[in-house]
């Protein structure tokens, strides 16, 4: 097995197992949320300007500004499948809880990939680039 085959096998495995959907699989939204309409494109967290965080498209076009870094992360994670509409909980505790649960989930995937990579390729040291490529192919982001 080579690196490309390893990546392909993990992409297939994770896709067939079903990747959890953020935020639906991590919290349930009540009636207390803020609605954001977004372009159906890949988004990134841009720069901080005067205490607000910028959300931009992959080609650098600004989309919106949010007050908190947690909101920016939440929007980025929720935008994985480019839904066009993201509902962000108004309660900071719920926001933080959802992000922590999702990041723990992503971290467990990363850990599993790295353990398997080290078993498969004991002499290799580039597990981070392998994880990055698997995440890129699955459109997953860990901020």
mmCIF file with all atom_site columns, C-alpha atoms in Angstrom:
data_model
loop_
_atom_site.group_PDB
_atom_site.id
_atom_site.type_symbol
_atom_site.label_atom_id
_atom_site.label_alt_id
_atom_site.label_comp_id
_atom_site.label_asym_id
_atom_site.label_entity_id
_atom_site.label_seq_id
_atom_site.pdbx_PDB_ins_code
_atom_site.Cartn_x
_atom_site.Cartn_y
_atom_site.Cartn_z
_atom_site.occupancy
_atom_site.B_iso_or_equiv
_atom_site.pdbx_formal_charge
_atom_site.auth_seq_id
_atom_site.auth_comp_id
_atom_site.auth_asym_id
_atom_site.auth_atom_id
_atom_site.pdbx_PDB_model_num
ATOM 1   C CA . UNK A 1 1   ? 0.000   0.000  0.000  1.00 0.00 ? 1   UNK A CA 1
ATOM 2   C CA . UNK A 1 2   ? 1.262   3.474  -0.810 1.00 0.00 ? 2   UNK A CA 1
ATOM 3   C CA . UNK A 1 3   ? 0.207   6.919  0.462  1.00 0.00 ? 3   UNK A CA 1
ATOM 4   C CA . UNK A 1 4   ? -2.404  7.483  -2.252 1.00 0.00 ? 4   UNK A CA 1
ATOM 5   C CA . UNK A 1 5   ? -4.016  4.124  -1.580 1.00 0.00 ? 5   UNK A CA 1
ATOM 6   C CA . UNK A 1 6   ? -4.002  4.828  2.167  1.00 0.00 ? 6   UNK A CA 1
ATOM 7   C CA . UNK A 1 7   ? -5.741  8.182  1.591  1.00 0.00 ? 7   UNK A CA 1
ATOM 8   C CA . UNK A 1 8   ? -8.253  6.633  -0.778 1.00 0.00 ? 8   UNK A CA 1
ATOM 9   C CA . UNK A 1 9   ? -9.092  3.834  1.668  1.00 0.00 ? 9   UNK A CA 1
ATOM 10  C CA . UNK A 1 10  ? -9.670  6.300  4.522  1.00 0.00 ? 10  UNK A CA 1
ATOM 11  C CA . UNK A 1 11  ? -11.779 8.623  2.381  1.00 0.00 ? 11  UNK A CA 1
ATOM 12  C CA . UNK A 1 12  ? -13.916 5.657  1.330  1.00 0.00 ? 12  UNK A CA 1
ATOM 13  C CA . UNK A 1 13  ? -14.169 4.332  4.880  1.00 0.00 ? 13  UNK A CA 1
ATOM 14  C CA . UNK A 1 14  ? -15.192 7.669  6.384  1.00 0.00 ? 14  UNK A CA 1
ATOM 15  C CA . UNK A 1 15  ? -17.635 8.425  3.571  1.00 0.00 ? 15  UNK A CA 1
ATOM 16  C CA . UNK A 1 16  ? -19.282 4.999  3.843  1.00 0.00 ? 16  UNK A CA 1
ATOM 17  C CA . UNK A 1 17  ? -19.446 5.159  7.658  1.00 0.00 ? 17  UNK A CA 1
ATOM 18  C CA . UNK A 1 18  ? -21.204 8.505  7.330  1.00 0.00 ? 18  UNK A CA 1
ATOM 19  C CA . UNK A 1 19  ? -19.533 11.608 8.653  1.00 0.00 ? 19  UNK A CA 1
ATOM 20  C CA . UNK A 1 20  ? -21.545 13.312 11.369 1.00 0.00 ? 20  UNK A CA 1
ATOM 21  C CA . UNK A 1 21  ? -23.260 16.513 10.303 1.00 0.00 ? 21  UNK A CA 1
ATOM 22  C CA . UNK A 1 22  ? -22.507 19.726 12.153 1.00 0.00 ? 22  UNK A CA 1
ATOM 23  C CA . UNK A 1 23  ? -24.474 21.118 13.950 1.00 0.00 ? 23  UNK A CA 1
ATOM 24  C CA . UNK A 1 24  ? -27.438 18.736 13.615 1.00 0.00 ? 24  UNK A CA 1
ATOM 25  C CA . UNK A 1 25  ? -25.679 15.725 15.174 1.00 0.00 ? 25  UNK A CA 1
ATOM 26  C CA . UNK A 1 26  ? -24.243 17.756 18.051 1.00 0.00 ? 26  UNK A CA 1
ATOM 27  C CA . UNK A 1 27  ? -26.990 20.082 19.318 1.00 0.00 ? 27  UNK A CA 1
ATOM 28  C CA . UNK A 1 28  ? -30.646 20.774 18.753 1.00 0.00 ? 28  UNK A CA 1
ATOM 29  C CA . UNK A 1 29  ? -31.519 24.358 18.032 1.00 0.00 ? 29  UNK A CA 1
ATOM 30  C CA . UNK A 1 30  ? -34.439 25.869 19.865 1.00 0.00 ? 30  UNK A CA 1
ATOM 31  C CA . UNK A 1 31  ? -36.092 29.101 18.772 1.00 0.00 ? 31  UNK A CA 1
ATOM 32  C CA . UNK A 1 32  ? -33.181 31.180 20.031 1.00 0.00 ? 32  UNK A CA 1
ATOM 33  C CA . UNK A 1 33  ? -30.772 31.495 17.113 1.00 0.00 ? 33  UNK A CA 1
ATOM 34  C CA . UNK A 1 34  ? -29.393 33.936 14.561 1.00 0.00 ? 34  UNK A CA 1
ATOM 35  C CA . UNK A 1 35  ? -29.849 33.172 10.894 1.00 0.00 ? 35  UNK A CA 1
ATOM 36  C CA . UNK A 1 36  ? -27.005 33.767 8.423  1.00 0.00 ? 36  UNK A CA 1
ATOM 37  C CA . UNK A 1 37  ? -27.484 33.574 4.662  1.00 0.00 ? 37  UNK A CA 1
ATOM 38  C CA . UNK A 1 38  ? -24.240 32.541 3.031  1.00 0.00 ? 38  UNK A CA 1
ATOM 39  C CA . UNK A 1 39  ? -23.018 31.982 -0.496 1.00 0.00 ? 39  UNK A CA 1
ATOM 40  C CA . UNK A 1 40  ? -22.941 28.304 -1.348 1.00 0.00 ? 40  UNK A CA 1
ATOM 41  C CA . UNK A 1 41  ? -19.142 28.289 -1.452 1.00 0.00 ? 41  UNK A CA 1
ATOM 42  C CA . UNK A 1 42  ? -16.288 27.132 0.733  1.00 0.00 ? 42  UNK A CA 1
ATOM 43  C CA . UNK A 1 43  ? -15.680 29.661 3.497  1.00 0.00 ? 43  UNK A CA 1
ATOM 44  C CA . UNK A 1 44  ? -12.651 30.592 5.573  1.00 0.00 ? 44  UNK A CA 1
ATOM 45  C CA . UNK A 1 45  ? -12.045 32.701 8.654  1.00 0.00 ? 45  UNK A CA 1
ATOM 46  C CA . UNK A 1 46  ? -10.327 35.879 7.572  1.00 0.00 ? 46  UNK A CA 1
ATOM 47  C CA . UNK A 1 47  ? -8.749  38.614 9.619  1.00 0.00 ? 47  UNK A CA 1
ATOM 48  C CA . UNK A 1 48  ? -9.940  40.237 12.832 1.00 0.00 ? 48  UNK A CA 1
ATOM 49  C CA . UNK A 1 49  ? -10.981 43.854 12.294 1.00 0.00 ? 49  UNK A CA 1
ATOM 50  C CA . UNK A 1 50  ? -11.802 46.070 15.262 1.00 0.00 ? 50  UNK A CA 1
ATOM 51  C CA . UNK A 1 51  ? -12.924 43.130 17.391 1.00 0.00 ? 51  UNK A CA 1
ATOM 52  C CA . UNK A 1 52  ? -14.980 41.447 14.648 1.00 0.00 ? 52  UNK A CA 1
ATOM 53  C CA . UNK A 1 53  ? -14.011 38.357 12.697 1.00 0.00 ? 53  UNK A CA 1
ATOM 54  C CA . UNK A 1 54  ? -14.342 38.257 8.948  1.00 0.00 ? 54  UNK A CA 1
ATOM 55  C CA . UNK A 1 55  ? -15.736 35.273 7.068  1.00 0.00 ? 55  UNK A CA 1
ATOM 56  C CA . UNK A 1 56  ? -14.466 35.122 3.480  1.00 0.00 ? 56  UNK A CA 1
ATOM 57  C CA . UNK A 1 57  ? -14.848 32.850 0.470  1.00 0.00 ? 57  UNK A CA 1
ATOM 58  C CA . UNK A 1 58  ? -11.905 30.723 -0.662 1.00 0.00 ? 58  UNK A CA 1
ATOM 59  C CA . UNK A 1 59  ? -11.138 33.315 -3.334 1.00 0.00 ? 59  UNK A CA 1
ATOM 60  C CA . UNK A 1 60  ? -10.906 36.081 -0.703 1.00 0.00 ? 60  UNK A CA 1
ATOM 61  C CA . UNK A 1 61  ? -14.269 37.830 -1.087 1.00 0.00 ? 61  UNK A CA 1
ATOM 62  C CA . UNK A 1 62  ? -15.733 39.011 2.232  1.00 0.00 ? 62  UNK A CA 1
ATOM 63  C CA . UNK A 1 63  ? -19.045 37.445 3.212  1.00 0.00 ? 63  UNK A CA 1
ATOM 64  C CA . UNK A 1 64  ? -19.815 38.753 6.707  1.00 0.00 ? 64  UNK A CA 1
ATOM 65  C CA . UNK A 1 65  ? -18.386 39.871 10.025 1.00 0.00 ? 65  UNK A CA 1
ATOM 66  C CA . UNK A 1 66  ? -19.233 38.220 13.334 1.00 0.00 ? 66  UNK A CA 1
ATOM 67  C CA . UNK A 1 67  ? -18.599 39.411 16.878 1.00 0.00 ? 67  UNK A CA 1
ATOM 68  C CA . UNK A 1 68  ? -16.908 36.311 18.278 1.00 0.00 ? 68  UNK A CA 1
ATOM 69  C CA . UNK A 1 69  ? -14.323 33.817 17.094 1.00 0.00 ? 69  UNK A CA 1
ATOM 70  C CA . UNK A 1 70  ? -16.616 30.997 18.270 1.00 0.00 ? 70  UNK A CA 1
ATOM 71  C CA . UNK A 1 71  ? -19.315 32.242 15.890 1.00 0.00 ? 71  UNK A CA 1
ATOM 72  C CA . UNK A 1 72  ? -16.805 32.268 13.045 1.00 0.00 ? 72  UNK A CA 1
ATOM 73  C CA . UNK A 1 73  ? -15.743 28.681 13.802 1.00 0.00 ? 73  UNK A CA 1
ATOM 74  C CA . UNK A 1 74  ? -19.361 27.560 14.109 1.00 0.00 ? 74  UNK A CA 1
ATOM 75  C CA . UNK A 1 75  ? -20.241 29.074 10.735 1.00 0.00 ? 75  UNK A CA 1
ATOM 76  C CA . UNK A 1 76  ? -17.185 27.525 9.116  1.00 0.00 ? 76  UNK A CA 1
ATOM 77  C CA . UNK A 1 77  ? -18.007 24.068 10.486 1.00 0.00 ? 77  UNK A CA 1
ATOM 78  C CA . UNK A 1 78  ? -21.715 24.363 9.617  1.00 0.00 ? 78  UNK A CA 1
ATOM 79  C CA . UNK A 1 79  ? -20.839 25.398 6.077  1.00 0.00 ? 79  UNK A CA 1
ATOM 80  C CA . UNK A 1 80  ? -19.169 22.051 5.227  1.00 0.00 ? 80  UNK A CA 1
ATOM 81  C CA . UNK A 1 81  ? -21.902 21.108 2.759  1.00 0.00 ? 81  UNK A CA 1
ATOM 82  C CA . UNK A 1 82  ? -22.403 24.740 1.652  1.00 0.00 ? 82  UNK A CA 1
ATOM 83  C CA . UNK A 1 83  ? -26.034 24.966 2.792  1.00 0.00 ? 83  UNK A CA 1
ATOM 84  C CA . UNK A 1 84  ? -26.612 28.657 2.044  1.00 0.00 ? 84  UNK A CA 1
ATOM 85  C CA . UNK A 1 85  ? -28.328 29.161 5.419  1.00 0.00 ? 85  UNK A CA 1
ATOM 86  C CA . UNK A 1 86  ? -26.735 28.607 8.823  1.00 0.00 ? 86  UNK A CA 1
ATOM 87  C CA . UNK A 1 87  ? -28.540 28.902 12.146 1.00 0.00 ? 87  UNK A CA 1
ATOM 88  C CA . UNK A 1 88  ? -26.221 29.915 14.985 1.00 0.00 ? 88  UNK A CA 1
ATOM 89  C CA . UNK A 1 89  ? -27.408 29.494 18.587 1.00 0.00 ? 89  UNK A CA 1
ATOM 90  C CA . UNK A 1 90  ? -27.711 32.783 20.451 1.00 0.00 ? 90  UNK A CA 1
ATOM 91  C CA . UNK A 1 91  ? -26.735 31.087 23.709 1.00 0.00 ? 91  UNK A CA 1
ATOM 92  C CA . UNK A 1 92  ? -22.933 31.204 24.011 1.00 0.00 ? 92  UNK A CA 1
ATOM 93  C CA . UNK A 1 93  ? -22.915 28.051 26.156 1.00 0.00 ? 93  UNK A CA 1
ATOM 94  C CA . UNK A 1 94  ? -24.735 26.066 23.444 1.00 0.00 ? 94  UNK A CA 1
ATOM 95  C CA . UNK A 1 95  ? -22.424 27.486 20.788 1.00 0.00 ? 95  UNK A CA 1
ATOM 96  C CA . UNK A 1 96  ? -19.325 26.510 22.751 1.00 0.00 ? 96  UNK A CA 1
ATOM 97  C CA . UNK A 1 97  ? -20.719 23.072 23.605 1.00 0.00 ? 97  UNK A CA 1
ATOM 98  C CA . UNK A 1 98  ? -21.478 22.259 19.955 1.00 0.00 ? 98  UNK A CA 1
ATOM 99  C CA . UNK A 1 99  ? -18.029 23.348 18.814 1.00 0.00 ? 99  UNK A CA 1
ATOM 100 C CA . UNK A 1 100 ? -16.265 21.389 21.566 1.00 0.00 ? 100 UNK A CA 1
ATOM 101 C CA . UNK A 1 101 ? -18.219 18.226 20.757 1.00 0.00 ? 101 UNK A CA 1
ATOM 102 C CA . UNK A 1 102 ? -17.559 18.564 17.026 1.00 0.00 ? 102 UNK A CA 1
ATOM 103 C CA . UNK A 1 103 ? -13.859 19.274 17.508 1.00 0.00 ? 103 UNK A CA 1
ATOM 104 C CA . UNK A 1 104 ? -13.569 16.231 19.794 1.00 0.00 ? 104 UNK A CA 1
ATOM 105 C CA . UNK A 1 105 ? -15.211 14.180 17.048 1.00 0.00 ? 105 UNK A CA 1
ATOM 106 C CA . UNK A 1 106 ? -12.765 15.516 14.423 1.00 0.00 ? 106 UNK A CA 1
ATOM 107 C CA . UNK A 1 107 ? -9.826  14.961 16.785 1.00 0.00 ? 107 UNK A CA 1
ATOM 108 C CA . UNK A 1 108 ? -10.861 11.320 17.241 1.00 0.00 ? 108 UNK A CA 1
ATOM 109 C CA . UNK A 1 109 ? -10.883 10.863 13.445 1.00 0.00 ? 109 UNK A CA 1
ATOM 110 C CA . UNK A 1 110 ? -7.435  12.452 13.210 1.00 0.00 ? 110 UNK A CA 1
ATOM 111 C CA . UNK A 1 111 ? -6.112  10.220 15.993 1.00 0.00 ? 111 UNK A CA 1
ATOM 112 C CA . UNK A 1 112 ? -7.491  7.068  14.321 1.00 0.00 ? 112 UNK A CA 1
ATOM 113 C CA . UNK A 1 113 ? -5.938  8.013  10.971 1.00 0.00 ? 113 UNK A CA 1
ATOM 114 C CA . UNK A 1 114 ? -2.566  8.768  12.568 1.00 0.00 ? 114 UNK A CA 1
ATOM 115 C CA . UNK A 1 115 ? -2.523  5.494  14.545 1.00 0.00 ? 115 UNK A CA 1
ATOM 116 C CA . UNK A 1 116 ? -3.382  3.514  11.423 1.00 0.00 ? 116 UNK A CA 1
ATOM 117 C CA . UNK A 1 117 ? -0.816  5.439  9.365  1.00 0.00 ? 117 UNK A CA 1
ATOM 118 C CA . UNK A 1 118 ? 1.953   4.715  11.876 1.00 0.00 ? 118 UNK A CA 1
ATOM 119 C CA . UNK A 1 119 ? 1.045   1.001  11.838 1.00 0.00 ? 119 UNK A CA 1
ATOM 120 C CA . UNK A 1 120 ? 0.928   0.896  8.038  1.00 0.00 ? 120 UNK A CA 1
ATOM 121 C CA . UNK A 1 121 ? 4.032   3.033  7.451  1.00 0.00 ? 121 UNK A CA 1
ATOM 122 C CA . UNK A 1 122 ? 6.205   2.753  10.593 1.00 0.00 ? 122 UNK A CA 1
ATOM 123 C CA . UNK A 1 123 ? 9.156   4.546  8.946  1.00 0.00 ? 123 UNK A CA 1
ATOM 124 C CA . UNK A 1 124 ? 7.167   7.510  7.593  1.00 0.00 ? 124 UNK A CA 1
ATOM 125 C CA . UNK A 1 125 ? 6.729   10.780 9.481  1.00 0.00 ? 125 UNK A CA 1
ATOM 126 C CA . UNK A 1 126 ? 4.283   12.768 7.304  1.00 0.00 ? 126 UNK A CA 1
ATOM 127 C CA . UNK A 1 127 ? 1.005   11.726 8.914  1.00 0.00 ? 127 UNK A CA 1
ATOM 128 C CA . UNK A 1 128 ? -0.109  15.375 9.166  1.00 0.00 ? 128 UNK A CA 1
ATOM 129 C CA . UNK A 1 129 ? -0.021  15.836 5.394  1.00 0.00 ? 129 UNK A CA 1
ATOM 130 C CA . UNK A 1 130 ? -1.949  12.574 4.943  1.00 0.00 ? 130 UNK A CA 1
ATOM 131 C CA . UNK A 1 131 ? -4.604  13.703 7.433  1.00 0.00 ? 131 UNK A CA 1
ATOM 132 C CA . UNK A 1 132 ? -4.803  17.082 5.692  1.00 0.00 ? 132 UNK A CA 1
ATOM 133 C CA . UNK A 1 133 ? -5.372  15.432 2.311  1.00 0.00 ? 133 UNK A CA 1
ATOM 134 C CA . UNK A 1 134 ? -8.072  13.110 3.679  1.00 0.00 ? 134 UNK A CA 1
ATOM 135 C CA . UNK A 1 135 ? -9.818  16.095 5.280  1.00 0.00 ? 135 UNK A CA 1
ATOM 136 C CA . UNK A 1 136 ? -9.470  18.127 2.078  1.00 0.00 ? 136 UNK A CA 1
ATOM 137 C CA . UNK A 1 137 ? -11.072 15.375 -0.001 1.00 0.00 ? 137 UNK A CA 1
ATOM 138 C CA . UNK A 1 138 ? -13.953 15.085 2.483  1.00 0.00 ? 138 UNK A CA 1
ATOM 139 C CA . UNK A 1 139 ? -14.297 18.879 2.805  1.00 0.00 ? 139 UNK A CA 1
ATOM 140 C CA . UNK A 1 140 ? -13.627 18.687 6.542  1.00 0.00 ? 140 UNK A CA 1
ATOM 141 C CA . UNK A 1 141 ? -11.929 21.492 8.428  1.00 0.00 ? 141 UNK A CA 1
ATOM 142 C CA . UNK A 1 142 ? -10.436 21.546 11.921 1.00 0.00 ? 142 UNK A CA 1
ATOM 143 C CA . UNK A 1 143 ? -9.825  25.152 13.043 1.00 0.00 ? 143 UNK A CA 1
#
